[in-house]
């Protein structure tokens, strides 16, 4: 891999960075204009990630952070775990960004310049009247997001280094989400869910889920990172799917902000959506830089670090932004892939270390990959598999021996399913088709959320 930046790249990145720094300095003339500043920081994060990925490729290879590109004629080794670069740049960016959304509050609380000692009179500090104007709860939310993300990034890097066991991996995001859930409990604490109009006569308008709601949020924190990691295995698919989800969430924020009625006191839904944008914009910045190097033919792999990191960003904005149901609506392909994978994930049927599509070196195309069954399955499993294989659009292809026992079946991922349905494809073609499908599903999800929600719910609560 090329480890230096070309002349054009260097100049473009320098120009972009200079423009972003200029914009950031400029925002101080007004109210800090956090959204503009966030955009500029995202530009800087992009430039830094882009350069670091280039410069660090060889260093990563030397540290044995590398992987073989299995779907190529020449299965060359390329740097892996490049998501760690994204995650680190991202964390630094959102840490440096902390003063910006709170700039106005800092000024208001300290009546100028952010210098507490000089301006505030002793008495007001003692009574605490003035500092109470500062939105400590929002800062706590933001800090808890950083803490949860950091824990998950640690898990990701650990997994890339040591290949952690599946059952251990599963629970770490749940523990990582504790800071966030505590803030949710103290700050917001709503565990009621609105009941669809059609069910109101049975359940009432609201149902209080109590602690179950916290279990549900922890489950989202487990699901998001893992679901991205298992919809993987062809060049560019991990980053591209994450970027699509990121764009959809940003569109959802923009729609919600746009639709929020303008009143002197901001609509309660305004703040969470801004919060979500502050976290998503830099995420897009670092992801685009990685995508550039990971798209077919890949020059680097993203590693599990990226998948966990991306998934956790979504879980955090969904939970702290109070729109976890909308988030699930935008993850329909990932949810389908997870449910579809479940028989292999929970070992009802054999699961090999890798389930990515099989590369046919003769045709240069990808074909569905298969798993050999060491022993014939139980009657129930065999019945189920035969049923799935008989659908007009088969959900699995099976191979039987002369006794009619299943000896081999296609791996249960949507990448393979797509190939079963539409035939062998080139790697980039497969990625593009799946991504178009995902984008369409997501746009439909947004439509359902913003246009059709009133059919089911009494009012659009913009949560
Ligand atoms: C998950 C999947 C596994 C899939 C793998 C591919 C489950 C339970 N696990 O495992 O089935 O095979 O991701 O990422 O569904 N690779 C390529 N081309 C790519 C991306 C990856 O060849 O575009 C290969 C490389 O050899 C790379 C390796 O996959 O080194 C990375 O696999 P890893 O992320 O460690 O696999 P898991 O996340 O454990
Ligand atoms: Mg992986």
Short mmCIF file of C-alpha atoms in Angstrom, two decimals, residues 23-452:
data_model
loop_
_atom_site.label_atom_id
_atom_site.label_comp_id
_atom_site.label_asym_id
_atom_site.label_seq_id
_atom_site.Cartn_x
_atom_site.Cartn_y
_atom_site.Cartn_z
CA UNK A 23 -14.43 28.61 10.42
CA UNK A 24 -13.86 27.43 13.99
CA UNK A 25 -12.11 30.68 14.96
CA UNK A 26 -14.94 32.62 13.34
CA UNK A 27 -17.66 30.89 15.34
CA UNK A 28 -16.43 32.68 18.47
CA UNK A 29 -17.69 35.98 17.11
CA UNK A 30 -21.25 34.82 17.57
CA UNK A 31 -22.71 32.43 20.11
CA UNK A 32 -20.13 29.78 19.45
CA UNK A 33 -22.44 28.46 16.69
CA UNK A 34 -21.86 24.87 17.71
CA UNK A 35 -23.36 23.23 14.63
CA UNK A 36 -21.04 25.13 12.27
CA UNK A 37 -18.11 24.42 14.56
CA UNK A 38 -19.04 20.73 14.62
CA UNK A 39 -19.04 20.66 10.84
CA UNK A 40 -15.62 22.27 10.74
CA UNK A 41 -14.26 19.87 13.35
CA UNK A 42 -15.59 17.01 11.23
CA UNK A 43 -13.61 18.36 8.27
CA UNK A 44 -10.47 18.42 10.41
CA UNK A 45 -11.20 14.90 11.67
CA UNK A 46 -11.52 13.72 8.07
CA UNK A 47 -8.18 15.25 7.07
CA UNK A 48 -6.39 13.83 10.10
CA UNK A 49 -7.85 10.32 9.73
CA UNK A 50 -7.12 10.27 6.00
CA UNK A 51 -3.46 11.16 6.57
CA UNK A 52 -3.00 8.85 9.54
CA UNK A 53 -4.44 5.84 7.72
CA UNK A 54 -1.92 6.45 4.95
CA UNK A 55 1.04 6.99 7.22
CA UNK A 56 0.30 4.20 9.68
CA UNK A 57 -0.39 1.37 7.20
CA UNK A 58 3.16 0.04 7.32
CA UNK A 59 3.34 0.45 11.11
CA UNK A 60 0.18 -1.62 11.56
CA UNK A 61 1.52 -4.35 9.24
CA UNK A 62 4.70 -4.49 11.30
CA UNK A 63 2.67 -4.86 14.50
CA UNK A 64 0.94 -7.84 12.88
CA UNK A 65 -2.35 -5.97 12.55
CA UNK A 66 -3.07 -7.32 9.10
CA UNK A 67 -5.52 -9.53 7.28
CA UNK A 68 -5.73 -11.48 4.03
CA UNK A 69 -8.17 -10.20 1.41
CA UNK A 70 -9.94 -13.48 0.71
CA UNK A 71 -12.00 -12.47 -2.30
CA UNK A 72 -9.12 -11.69 -4.64
CA UNK A 73 -7.03 -13.79 -7.00
CA UNK A 74 -3.89 -12.71 -5.18
CA UNK A 75 -4.83 -12.93 -1.52
CA UNK A 76 -2.51 -10.14 -0.40
CA UNK A 77 -2.19 -9.03 3.20
CA UNK A 78 -3.29 -5.52 4.03
CA UNK A 79 -3.38 -3.51 7.29
CA UNK A 80 -6.34 -4.28 9.57
CA UNK A 81 -7.82 -2.50 12.63
CA UNK A 82 -7.78 0.85 10.84
CA UNK A 83 -11.03 1.58 12.67
CA UNK A 84 -8.84 2.22 15.70
CA UNK A 85 -7.43 5.30 13.94
CA UNK A 86 -10.97 6.52 13.25
CA UNK A 87 -12.08 5.88 16.81
CA UNK A 88 -9.13 7.68 18.37
CA UNK A 89 -9.42 10.71 16.09
CA UNK A 90 -13.17 10.73 16.71
CA UNK A 91 -12.81 10.62 20.48
CA UNK A 92 -10.26 13.43 20.43
CA UNK A 93 -12.54 15.49 18.20
CA UNK A 94 -15.61 15.19 20.40
CA UNK A 95 -13.49 15.89 23.47
CA UNK A 96 -12.04 19.07 21.97
CA UNK A 97 -15.56 20.02 20.91
CA UNK A 98 -16.94 19.97 24.50
CA UNK A 99 -16.71 23.75 25.15
CA UNK A 100 -18.55 24.66 21.95
CA UNK A 101 -22.13 23.53 22.62
CA UNK A 102 -21.76 24.92 26.14
CA UNK A 103 -20.13 28.19 25.15
CA UNK A 104 -23.29 30.23 25.58
CA UNK A 105 -24.02 28.61 28.93
CA UNK A 106 -20.48 29.11 30.16
CA UNK A 107 -20.72 32.79 29.28
CA UNK A 108 -24.17 33.13 30.85
CA UNK A 109 -23.23 31.26 33.99
CA UNK A 110 -20.01 33.15 34.55
CA UNK A 111 -21.15 36.42 32.98
CA UNK A 112 -18.30 36.72 30.57
CA UNK A 113 -15.23 35.12 29.16
CA UNK A 114 -15.67 31.86 30.99
CA UNK A 115 -13.48 33.15 33.81
CA UNK A 116 -15.34 32.16 36.95
CA UNK A 117 -12.93 33.48 39.58
CA UNK A 118 -12.81 37.02 38.28
CA UNK A 119 -16.42 37.70 37.55
CA UNK A 120 -18.58 35.83 39.97
CA UNK A 121 -19.19 37.37 43.33
CA UNK A 122 -18.58 35.25 46.33
CA UNK A 123 -22.13 35.29 47.50
CA UNK A 124 -23.61 34.10 44.26
CA UNK A 125 -21.19 31.22 44.18
CA UNK A 126 -22.16 30.23 47.70
CA UNK A 127 -25.85 30.30 46.96
CA UNK A 128 -25.09 28.65 43.69
CA UNK A 129 -27.74 30.70 41.97
CA UNK A 130 -25.79 31.68 38.93
CA UNK A 131 -23.98 28.45 38.22
CA UNK A 132 -27.29 26.66 38.29
CA UNK A 133 -27.90 28.18 34.93
CA UNK A 134 -25.29 25.88 33.51
CA UNK A 135 -26.90 22.71 32.03
CA UNK A 136 -24.89 20.19 34.01
CA UNK A 137 -27.28 17.43 32.96
CA UNK A 138 -26.49 17.95 29.28
CA UNK A 139 -22.78 17.97 29.96
CA UNK A 140 -23.21 14.74 31.93
CA UNK A 141 -25.02 13.20 28.97
CA UNK A 142 -22.23 14.18 26.63
CA UNK A 143 -19.50 12.94 28.97
CA UNK A 144 -21.28 9.63 29.53
CA UNK A 145 -21.44 9.17 25.78
CA UNK A 146 -17.67 9.60 25.58
CA UNK A 147 -17.13 7.18 28.46
CA UNK A 148 -19.34 4.48 26.92
CA UNK A 149 -17.68 4.88 23.55
CA UNK A 150 -14.20 4.65 25.02
CA UNK A 151 -15.04 1.36 26.73
CA UNK A 152 -16.37 -0.13 23.52
CA UNK A 153 -13.36 1.02 21.52
CA UNK A 154 -11.16 -0.73 24.08
CA UNK A 155 -13.21 -3.89 23.54
CA UNK A 156 -12.84 -3.57 19.78
CA UNK A 157 -9.08 -3.17 19.91
CA UNK A 158 -8.90 -6.10 22.34
CA UNK A 159 -10.91 -8.19 19.93
CA UNK A 160 -8.70 -7.29 16.99
CA UNK A 161 -5.59 -8.16 18.99
CA UNK A 162 -6.75 -11.32 20.74
CA UNK A 163 -9.93 -12.57 19.04
CA UNK A 164 -12.15 -12.48 22.13
CA UNK A 165 -14.76 -15.23 22.53
CA UNK A 166 -18.20 -14.53 21.18
CA UNK A 167 -20.00 -15.01 24.49
CA UNK A 168 -17.68 -12.58 26.25
CA UNK A 169 -17.89 -10.02 23.51
CA UNK A 170 -21.63 -9.96 23.77
CA UNK A 171 -21.84 -8.49 27.25
CA UNK A 172 -19.11 -5.90 27.17
CA UNK A 173 -21.23 -3.29 25.29
CA UNK A 174 -23.93 -3.78 27.94
CA UNK A 175 -21.45 -2.91 30.69
CA UNK A 176 -20.11 -0.05 28.59
CA UNK A 177 -23.59 1.42 28.40
CA UNK A 178 -23.93 1.78 32.21
CA UNK A 179 -22.67 5.41 32.38
CA UNK A 180 -25.16 6.34 29.71
CA UNK A 181 -28.06 4.51 31.36
CA UNK A 182 -27.33 6.13 34.72
CA UNK A 183 -27.47 9.56 33.10
CA UNK A 184 -30.68 8.56 31.36
CA UNK A 185 -32.13 7.48 34.71
CA UNK A 186 -31.16 10.65 36.57
CA UNK A 187 -31.73 13.11 33.79
CA UNK A 188 -34.74 11.79 31.92
CA UNK A 189 -35.98 8.64 33.55
CA UNK A 190 -38.91 8.10 31.23
CA UNK A 191 -39.69 4.40 31.04
CA UNK A 192 -43.20 4.81 29.66
CA UNK A 193 -43.93 3.81 26.12
CA UNK A 194 -46.78 5.21 24.10
CA UNK A 195 -49.32 2.56 23.15
CA UNK A 196 -50.53 2.39 19.54
CA UNK A 197 -54.07 3.76 19.15
CA UNK A 198 -55.37 0.34 18.14
CA UNK A 199 -54.26 -1.20 21.45
CA UNK A 200 -55.26 1.65 23.73
CA UNK A 201 -58.50 0.01 24.86
CA UNK A 202 -56.56 -2.91 26.27
CA UNK A 203 -53.45 -1.26 27.65
CA UNK A 204 -54.28 2.41 28.21
CA UNK A 205 -52.43 5.31 26.63
CA UNK A 206 -49.08 4.56 28.19
CA UNK A 207 -47.35 1.49 29.55
CA UNK A 208 -44.62 1.82 32.12
CA UNK A 209 -41.92 -0.71 31.37
CA UNK A 210 -39.83 0.19 34.45
CA UNK A 211 -36.51 -1.61 34.64
CA UNK A 212 -37.39 -3.55 31.50
CA UNK A 213 -36.86 -0.32 29.60
CA UNK A 214 -33.25 -0.25 30.84
CA UNK A 215 -32.80 -3.86 29.76
CA UNK A 216 -34.16 -2.86 26.36
CA UNK A 217 -31.61 -0.02 26.08
CA UNK A 218 -28.78 -2.30 27.15
CA UNK A 219 -29.96 -4.76 24.49
CA UNK A 220 -29.71 -2.00 21.89
CA UNK A 221 -26.15 -1.30 23.03
CA UNK A 222 -25.34 -5.00 22.56
CA UNK A 223 -27.18 -5.31 19.27
CA UNK A 224 -25.87 -2.31 17.31
CA UNK A 225 -22.11 -3.04 17.48
CA UNK A 226 -22.53 -6.78 16.90
CA UNK A 227 -25.03 -6.43 14.08
CA UNK A 228 -22.60 -4.33 12.06
CA UNK A 229 -19.76 -6.74 12.74
CA UNK A 230 -21.70 -9.70 11.34
CA UNK A 231 -22.89 -7.88 8.23
CA UNK A 232 -19.30 -7.88 7.01
CA UNK A 233 -16.78 -9.68 4.86
CA UNK A 234 -16.74 -7.89 1.51
CA UNK A 235 -14.74 -4.78 0.78
CA UNK A 236 -16.33 -1.57 1.97
CA UNK A 237 -19.55 -3.01 3.36
CA UNK A 238 -18.91 -2.23 7.06
CA UNK A 239 -18.08 1.44 6.54
CA UNK A 240 -20.64 2.02 3.80
CA UNK A 241 -23.55 0.58 5.80
CA UNK A 242 -22.49 2.67 8.79
CA UNK A 243 -22.30 5.80 6.65
CA UNK A 244 -25.80 5.16 5.30
CA UNK A 245 -27.16 4.74 8.83
CA UNK A 246 -25.28 7.91 9.84
CA UNK A 247 -26.81 9.87 6.94
CA UNK A 248 -30.29 8.56 7.73
CA UNK A 249 -29.94 9.53 11.39
CA UNK A 250 -28.73 12.99 10.35
CA UNK A 251 -31.71 13.31 8.01
CA UNK A 252 -33.97 12.26 10.87
CA UNK A 253 -32.41 14.93 13.10
CA UNK A 254 -32.78 17.56 10.40
CA UNK A 255 -36.43 16.61 9.81
CA UNK A 256 -37.19 16.68 13.51
CA UNK A 257 -35.45 20.02 14.03
CA UNK A 258 -37.14 21.49 10.98
CA UNK A 259 -40.54 20.25 12.11
CA UNK A 260 -40.12 21.42 15.70
CA UNK A 261 -42.44 24.39 16.26
CA UNK A 262 -40.58 27.65 16.74
CA UNK A 263 -41.40 29.02 20.16
CA UNK A 264 -39.47 31.13 22.65
CA UNK A 265 -38.85 28.07 24.82
CA UNK A 266 -37.22 25.40 22.69
CA UNK A 267 -39.22 22.26 22.02
CA UNK A 268 -37.96 19.49 24.29
CA UNK A 269 -37.05 17.45 21.24
CA UNK A 270 -34.71 20.10 19.84
CA UNK A 271 -31.79 19.47 22.12
CA UNK A 272 -31.44 15.69 21.74
CA UNK A 273 -31.41 16.07 17.98
CA UNK A 274 -28.69 18.70 18.08
CA UNK A 275 -26.78 16.46 20.48
CA UNK A 276 -27.13 13.62 18.00
CA UNK A 277 -25.82 15.81 15.17
CA UNK A 278 -22.76 16.83 17.21
CA UNK A 279 -21.92 13.15 17.61
CA UNK A 280 -22.77 12.07 14.06
CA UNK A 281 -21.03 14.77 12.01
CA UNK A 282 -17.48 13.91 13.17
CA UNK A 283 -18.43 10.23 12.84
CA UNK A 284 -19.16 10.87 9.15
CA UNK A 285 -15.84 12.75 8.85
CA UNK A 286 -13.69 9.88 10.08
CA UNK A 287 -15.80 7.28 8.25
CA UNK A 288 -15.44 8.93 4.85
CA UNK A 289 -11.66 8.92 5.28
CA UNK A 290 -11.74 5.20 6.10
CA UNK A 291 -14.20 4.44 3.30
CA UNK A 292 -11.79 5.98 0.82
CA UNK A 293 -9.23 3.30 1.69
CA UNK A 294 -11.59 0.40 2.35
CA UNK A 295 -13.81 0.47 -0.72
CA UNK A 296 -13.16 -2.18 -3.39
CA UNK A 297 -10.33 -3.00 -4.01
CA UNK A 298 -9.57 -2.48 -0.32
CA UNK A 299 -6.21 -1.09 0.73
CA UNK A 300 -6.99 -1.47 4.43
CA UNK A 301 -9.47 -3.41 6.57
CA UNK A 302 -11.60 -1.72 9.18
CA UNK A 303 -11.28 -4.37 11.91
CA UNK A 304 -13.77 -5.15 14.63
CA UNK A 305 -12.84 -1.88 16.32
CA UNK A 306 -14.65 0.08 13.64
CA UNK A 307 -17.76 -2.10 13.73
CA UNK A 308 -18.11 -1.80 17.51
CA UNK A 309 -17.29 1.88 17.48
CA UNK A 310 -19.83 2.67 14.74
CA UNK A 311 -22.55 0.55 16.34
CA UNK A 312 -22.01 2.20 19.71
CA UNK A 313 -22.22 5.70 18.20
CA UNK A 314 -25.67 4.75 16.86
CA UNK A 315 -26.76 3.18 20.16
CA UNK A 316 -25.65 6.29 22.05
CA UNK A 317 -27.43 8.80 19.85
CA UNK A 318 -30.54 6.61 19.81
CA UNK A 319 -30.65 6.23 23.60
CA UNK A 320 -29.52 9.68 24.73
CA UNK A 321 -31.45 11.32 21.89
CA UNK A 322 -34.56 9.40 23.00
CA UNK A 323 -35.29 7.97 19.56
CA UNK A 324 -34.28 4.34 19.94
CA UNK A 325 -37.39 3.10 18.10
CA UNK A 326 -36.59 5.27 15.10
CA UNK A 327 -33.04 3.92 15.23
CA UNK A 328 -34.35 0.35 15.01
CA UNK A 329 -36.48 1.36 12.05
CA UNK A 330 -33.29 2.42 10.25
CA UNK A 331 -31.52 -0.85 11.09
CA UNK A 332 -33.99 -3.18 9.39
CA UNK A 333 -31.39 -4.95 7.15
CA UNK A 334 -29.10 -5.44 10.16
CA UNK A 335 -31.98 -6.79 12.25
CA UNK A 336 -32.97 -9.16 9.46
CA UNK A 337 -29.36 -10.33 9.08
CA UNK A 338 -29.12 -10.91 12.83
CA UNK A 339 -32.32 -12.95 13.05
CA UNK A 340 -31.39 -14.83 9.89
CA UNK A 341 -27.93 -15.59 11.34
CA UNK A 342 -29.31 -16.69 14.70
CA UNK A 343 -29.34 -20.46 13.98
CA UNK A 344 -25.60 -20.26 13.23
CA UNK A 345 -24.80 -17.73 15.97
CA UNK A 346 -26.49 -19.93 18.57
CA UNK A 347 -24.98 -23.08 17.07
CA UNK A 348 -28.25 -24.78 16.14
CA UNK A 349 -26.43 -25.50 12.91
CA UNK A 350 -22.67 -25.43 12.33
CA UNK A 351 -20.98 -22.03 12.11
CA UNK A 352 -17.52 -21.73 10.55
CA UNK A 353 -15.04 -19.02 11.60
CA UNK A 354 -15.77 -17.11 8.38
CA UNK A 355 -19.09 -16.91 6.59
CA UNK A 356 -18.17 -14.43 3.88
CA UNK A 357 -19.11 -15.35 0.28
CA UNK A 358 -16.81 -17.73 -1.58
CA UNK A 359 -14.53 -16.29 -4.23
CA UNK A 360 -14.44 -18.27 -7.47
CA UNK A 361 -10.99 -17.57 -8.89
CA UNK A 362 -12.00 -18.88 -12.33
CA UNK A 363 -14.87 -16.48 -12.90
CA UNK A 364 -13.69 -13.72 -10.54
CA UNK A 365 -17.17 -13.69 -9.02
CA UNK A 366 -18.51 -14.25 -5.51
CA UNK A 367 -20.75 -17.23 -4.84
CA UNK A 368 -22.69 -18.23 -1.73
CA UNK A 369 -20.35 -19.88 0.76
CA UNK A 370 -21.35 -23.18 2.32
CA UNK A 371 -20.78 -25.02 5.60
CA UNK A 372 -20.19 -28.75 5.78
CA UNK A 373 -22.26 -30.52 8.40
CA UNK A 374 -20.08 -32.97 10.32
CA UNK A 375 -23.07 -34.98 11.49
CA UNK A 376 -26.66 -35.17 10.25
CA UNK A 377 -28.91 -32.66 12.03
CA UNK A 378 -31.71 -33.49 14.44
CA UNK A 379 -35.09 -34.17 12.82
CA UNK A 380 -36.50 -30.79 13.82
CA UNK A 381 -33.57 -28.82 12.40
CA UNK A 382 -33.64 -30.89 9.19
CA UNK A 383 -37.35 -30.27 8.82
CA UNK A 384 -36.86 -26.54 9.28
CA UNK A 385 -33.97 -26.36 6.82
CA UNK A 386 -35.90 -28.33 4.20
CA UNK A 387 -38.83 -25.98 4.66
CA UNK A 388 -36.64 -22.89 4.22
CA UNK A 389 -35.06 -24.41 1.13
CA UNK A 390 -38.47 -25.02 -0.46
CA UNK A 391 -39.70 -21.40 -0.40
CA UNK A 392 -40.26 -19.95 -3.90
CA UNK A 393 -37.39 -17.60 -3.02
CA UNK A 394 -35.34 -20.14 -1.02
CA UNK A 395 -33.92 -18.86 2.26
CA UNK A 396 -31.15 -21.44 2.14
CA UNK A 397 -29.66 -23.91 -0.33
CA UNK A 398 -28.88 -27.40 0.97
CA UNK A 399 -26.89 -30.33 -0.37
CA UNK A 400 -27.95 -33.87 0.55
CA UNK A 401 -26.25 -37.26 0.48
CA UNK A 402 -27.75 -40.42 -1.00
CA UNK A 403 -29.71 -41.08 2.22
CA UNK A 404 -31.38 -37.72 1.95
CA UNK A 405 -29.49 -36.24 4.93
CA UNK A 406 -28.27 -32.68 4.74
CA UNK A 407 -24.48 -32.57 4.43
CA UNK A 408 -23.97 -28.95 3.51
CA UNK A 409 -25.89 -25.67 3.57
CA UNK A 410 -25.29 -22.08 2.57
CA UNK A 411 -24.18 -19.74 5.34
CA UNK A 412 -26.98 -17.67 6.78
CA UNK A 413 -26.01 -14.07 6.00
CA UNK A 414 -27.82 -11.64 3.72
CA UNK A 415 -24.68 -11.39 1.58
CA UNK A 416 -25.00 -15.09 0.76
CA UNK A 417 -28.77 -14.91 0.48
CA UNK A 418 -28.48 -12.15 -2.11
CA UNK A 419 -26.14 -14.37 -4.13
CA UNK A 420 -28.52 -17.33 -3.79
CA UNK A 421 -31.34 -15.19 -5.16
CA UNK A 422 -29.58 -13.18 -7.84
CA UNK A 423 -26.63 -15.37 -8.81
CA UNK A 424 -22.85 -14.85 -8.59
CA UNK A 425 -21.61 -11.27 -8.64
CA UNK A 426 -18.45 -9.24 -8.55
CA UNK A 427 -17.53 -8.08 -5.04
CA UNK A 428 -18.17 -4.36 -5.58
CA UNK A 429 -21.41 -5.05 -7.44
CA UNK A 430 -22.71 -7.10 -4.52
CA UNK A 431 -21.77 -4.32 -2.09
CA UNK A 432 -23.48 -1.63 -4.19
CA UNK A 433 -26.69 -3.63 -4.59
CA UNK A 434 -26.95 -4.36 -0.88
CA UNK A 435 -26.24 -0.74 -0.01
CA UNK A 436 -28.90 0.53 -2.40
CA UNK A 437 -31.34 -1.91 -0.81
CA UNK A 438 -30.33 -0.67 2.65
CA UNK A 439 -30.68 3.00 1.66
CA UNK A 440 -34.16 2.36 0.23
CA UNK A 441 -35.23 0.50 3.38
CA UNK A 442 -33.92 3.40 5.47
CA UNK A 443 -35.69 6.06 3.42
CA UNK A 444 -38.89 4.04 3.75
CA UNK A 445 -38.23 3.86 7.50
CA UNK A 446 -37.90 7.65 7.69
CA UNK A 447 -41.11 8.02 5.71
CA UNK A 448 -42.91 5.69 8.08
CA UNK A 449 -41.50 7.57 11.05
CA UNK A 450 -42.40 11.06 9.85
CA UNK A 451 -45.50 10.53 7.74
CA UNK A 452 -47.24 7.40 8.87
#
